[in-house]
Amino acid sequence: MSDVLELADQLDRLIRPTGMLWRIEAMTGLRLGELEALLAVSEGADHARAVARATRQPEAAAAATVQTLLQRALVGRHHHPAASGASTARMLHITERGRIVVQQVVAIRIRLAEALVLALGEHRTRAIRVSIEQLAGVLEEPGATRSARP
């Protein structure tokens, strides 16, 4: 049982905000949820419900996040091409300003990952990669998070 609790503590350390996340948030001025929503729109989420699904946020939270992105001019709204002129159906799209932020996030992540690899060295980086792949494989298996019962 102590091994399980120790592993849970270690996983918590990985999941909680890290220096990398803090740096990305500081450089972009956006919180993690806002970044995730912006990335979702950049990948095709065209309304708040789609953003909620893509980011696994409740719809109300996604709607509030989208509103913040609209206010910051990172996303915009447009009419659906099939909607009539009087329709209020509005879809989301990423703005040029939003695209620039997405490009910044990608560049920051690459630079930080490179610094991490250099700090860890080739051998430890390879070992961590193997471990992460194995962990991801286990977590992606159906029922993987259910506890085993005798």
Short mmCIF file of C-alpha atoms in Angstrom, two decimals:
data_model
loop_
_atom_site.label_atom_id
_atom_site.label_comp_id
_atom_site.label_asym_id
_atom_site.label_seq_id
_atom_site.Cartn_x
_atom_site.Cartn_y
_atom_site.Cartn_z
CA MET A 1 0.00 0.00 0.00
CA SER A 2 2.85 2.42 0.73
CA ASP A 3 4.12 1.93 -2.85
CA VAL A 4 0.69 2.91 -4.19
CA LEU A 5 0.53 6.01 -1.98
CA GLU A 6 4.06 7.02 -2.93
CA LEU A 7 3.23 6.64 -6.63
CA ALA A 8 0.07 8.72 -6.14
CA ASP A 9 2.14 11.48 -4.52
CA GLN A 10 4.64 11.39 -7.39
CA LEU A 11 1.87 11.57 -9.99
CA ASP A 12 0.39 14.56 -8.13
CA ARG A 13 3.74 16.32 -8.45
CA LEU A 14 3.64 15.83 -12.21
CA ILE A 15 0.03 16.95 -12.56
CA ARG A 16 0.13 20.13 -10.45
CA PRO A 17 1.31 23.31 -12.15
CA THR A 18 4.98 23.07 -12.98
CA GLY A 19 7.65 25.61 -13.79
CA MET A 20 7.02 24.97 -17.49
CA LEU A 21 3.34 25.74 -17.15
CA TRP A 22 4.06 28.81 -15.04
CA ARG A 23 6.49 30.11 -17.67
CA ILE A 24 4.01 29.57 -20.49
CA GLU A 25 1.28 31.33 -18.51
CA ALA A 26 3.63 34.20 -17.60
CA MET A 27 4.84 34.70 -21.17
CA THR A 28 1.38 34.54 -22.77
CA GLY A 29 -0.67 36.15 -20.02
CA LEU A 30 -3.19 33.31 -20.27
CA ARG A 31 -4.20 30.69 -17.72
CA LEU A 32 -4.01 27.00 -18.59
CA GLY A 33 -7.76 26.73 -19.27
CA GLU A 34 -7.61 29.71 -21.60
CA LEU A 35 -4.63 28.24 -23.45
CA GLU A 36 -6.42 24.91 -23.81
CA ALA A 37 -9.55 26.64 -25.13
CA LEU A 38 -7.51 28.73 -27.57
CA LEU A 39 -5.77 25.59 -28.83
CA ALA A 40 -9.16 23.88 -29.18
CA VAL A 41 -10.46 26.73 -31.34
CA SER A 42 -7.26 26.68 -33.39
CA GLU A 43 -7.88 22.97 -33.99
CA GLY A 44 -11.47 23.48 -35.14
CA ALA A 45 -13.74 23.84 -32.09
CA ASP A 46 -16.25 26.33 -33.45
CA HIS A 47 -18.58 26.88 -30.48
CA ALA A 48 -18.40 26.82 -26.69
CA ARG A 49 -19.83 23.28 -26.47
CA ALA A 50 -17.08 22.01 -28.77
CA VAL A 51 -14.50 23.84 -26.65
CA ALA A 52 -16.00 22.21 -23.54
CA ARG A 53 -15.72 18.76 -25.10
CA ALA A 54 -12.18 19.34 -26.35
CA THR A 55 -10.93 20.70 -23.02
CA ARG A 56 -13.12 18.52 -20.77
CA GLN A 57 -14.50 21.60 -19.04
CA PRO A 58 -18.10 22.05 -17.98
CA GLU A 59 -20.03 23.97 -20.65
CA ALA A 60 -20.50 27.00 -18.39
CA ALA A 61 -16.76 27.20 -17.70
CA ALA A 62 -15.95 26.84 -21.39
CA ALA A 63 -18.45 29.58 -22.26
CA ALA A 64 -16.83 31.92 -19.72
CA THR A 65 -13.37 31.06 -21.04
CA VAL A 66 -14.48 31.69 -24.62
CA GLN A 67 -15.88 35.06 -23.52
CA THR A 68 -12.48 35.97 -22.06
CA LEU A 69 -10.76 34.95 -25.31
CA LEU A 70 -13.26 37.05 -27.27
CA GLN A 71 -12.55 40.06 -25.04
CA ARG A 72 -8.82 39.63 -25.60
CA ALA A 73 -9.40 39.37 -29.37
CA LEU A 74 -7.74 35.95 -29.52
CA VAL A 75 -10.86 34.42 -31.02
CA GLY A 76 -13.67 35.97 -33.01
CA ARG A 77 -17.20 35.11 -34.03
CA HIS A 78 -18.70 34.74 -37.47
CA HIS A 79 -22.06 33.63 -38.86
CA HIS A 80 -22.41 30.05 -39.95
CA PRO A 81 -22.32 30.02 -43.76
CA ALA A 82 -25.60 28.09 -43.92
CA ALA A 83 -27.42 30.35 -41.43
CA SER A 84 -29.98 32.83 -42.67
CA GLY A 85 -29.21 36.54 -42.37
CA ALA A 86 -31.49 36.95 -39.33
CA SER A 87 -30.00 33.96 -37.53
CA THR A 88 -28.07 34.49 -34.34
CA ALA A 89 -26.01 31.33 -34.92
CA ARG A 90 -22.42 32.43 -34.36
CA MET A 91 -19.32 30.33 -34.73
CA LEU A 92 -15.84 30.76 -33.31
CA HIS A 93 -12.61 31.23 -35.22
CA ILE A 94 -9.08 32.02 -34.14
CA THR A 95 -7.85 35.52 -34.91
CA GLU A 96 -4.41 36.47 -36.17
CA ARG A 97 -3.54 37.57 -32.63
CA GLY A 98 -4.65 34.15 -31.37
CA ARG A 99 -2.52 32.38 -33.98
CA ILE A 100 0.51 34.33 -32.79
CA VAL A 101 -0.13 33.24 -29.19
CA VAL A 102 -0.47 29.60 -30.29
CA GLN A 103 2.83 29.88 -32.17
CA GLN A 104 4.44 31.38 -29.05
CA VAL A 105 3.18 28.51 -26.88
CA VAL A 106 4.55 25.92 -29.29
CA ALA A 107 7.93 27.68 -29.42
CA ILE A 108 8.09 28.02 -25.61
CA ARG A 109 7.25 24.35 -25.12
CA ILE A 110 9.97 23.32 -27.56
CA ARG A 111 12.61 25.52 -25.89
CA LEU A 112 11.65 24.30 -22.42
CA ALA A 113 11.64 20.67 -23.53
CA GLU A 114 15.05 21.14 -25.09
CA ALA A 115 16.38 22.63 -21.83
CA LEU A 116 14.91 19.69 -19.92
CA VAL A 117 16.56 17.15 -22.24
CA LEU A 118 19.90 18.91 -21.92
CA ALA A 119 19.61 18.98 -18.13
CA LEU A 120 18.63 15.29 -17.88
CA GLY A 121 21.06 13.92 -20.43
CA GLU A 122 20.44 11.37 -23.16
CA HIS A 123 20.26 8.25 -20.96
CA ARG A 124 17.80 9.63 -18.39
CA THR A 125 15.70 11.27 -21.10
CA ARG A 126 15.37 7.94 -22.91
CA ALA A 127 14.44 6.15 -19.66
CA ILE A 128 11.80 8.77 -18.86
CA ARG A 129 10.37 8.50 -22.38
CA VAL A 130 10.00 4.72 -22.04
CA SER A 131 8.37 5.10 -18.63
CA ILE A 132 5.94 7.75 -19.88
CA GLU A 133 4.97 5.60 -22.87
CA GLN A 134 4.33 2.62 -20.59
CA LEU A 135 2.34 4.73 -18.14
CA ALA A 136 0.27 6.25 -20.93
CA GLY A 137 -0.41 2.78 -22.34
CA VAL A 138 -1.67 1.53 -18.99
CA LEU A 139 -3.81 4.62 -18.37
CA GLU A 140 -5.36 4.40 -21.83
CA GLU A 141 -6.47 0.79 -21.33
CA PRO A 142 -10.19 0.41 -20.59
CA GLY A 143 -10.69 0.02 -16.85
CA ALA A 144 -7.08 0.94 -16.08
CA THR A 145 -8.06 3.36 -13.32
CA ARG A 146 -10.29 0.86 -11.57
CA SER A 147 -8.72 -0.66 -8.52
CA ALA A 148 -8.03 -4.37 -8.60
CA ARG A 149 -10.04 -6.27 -6.07
CA PRO A 150 -9.31 -9.77 -4.88
#
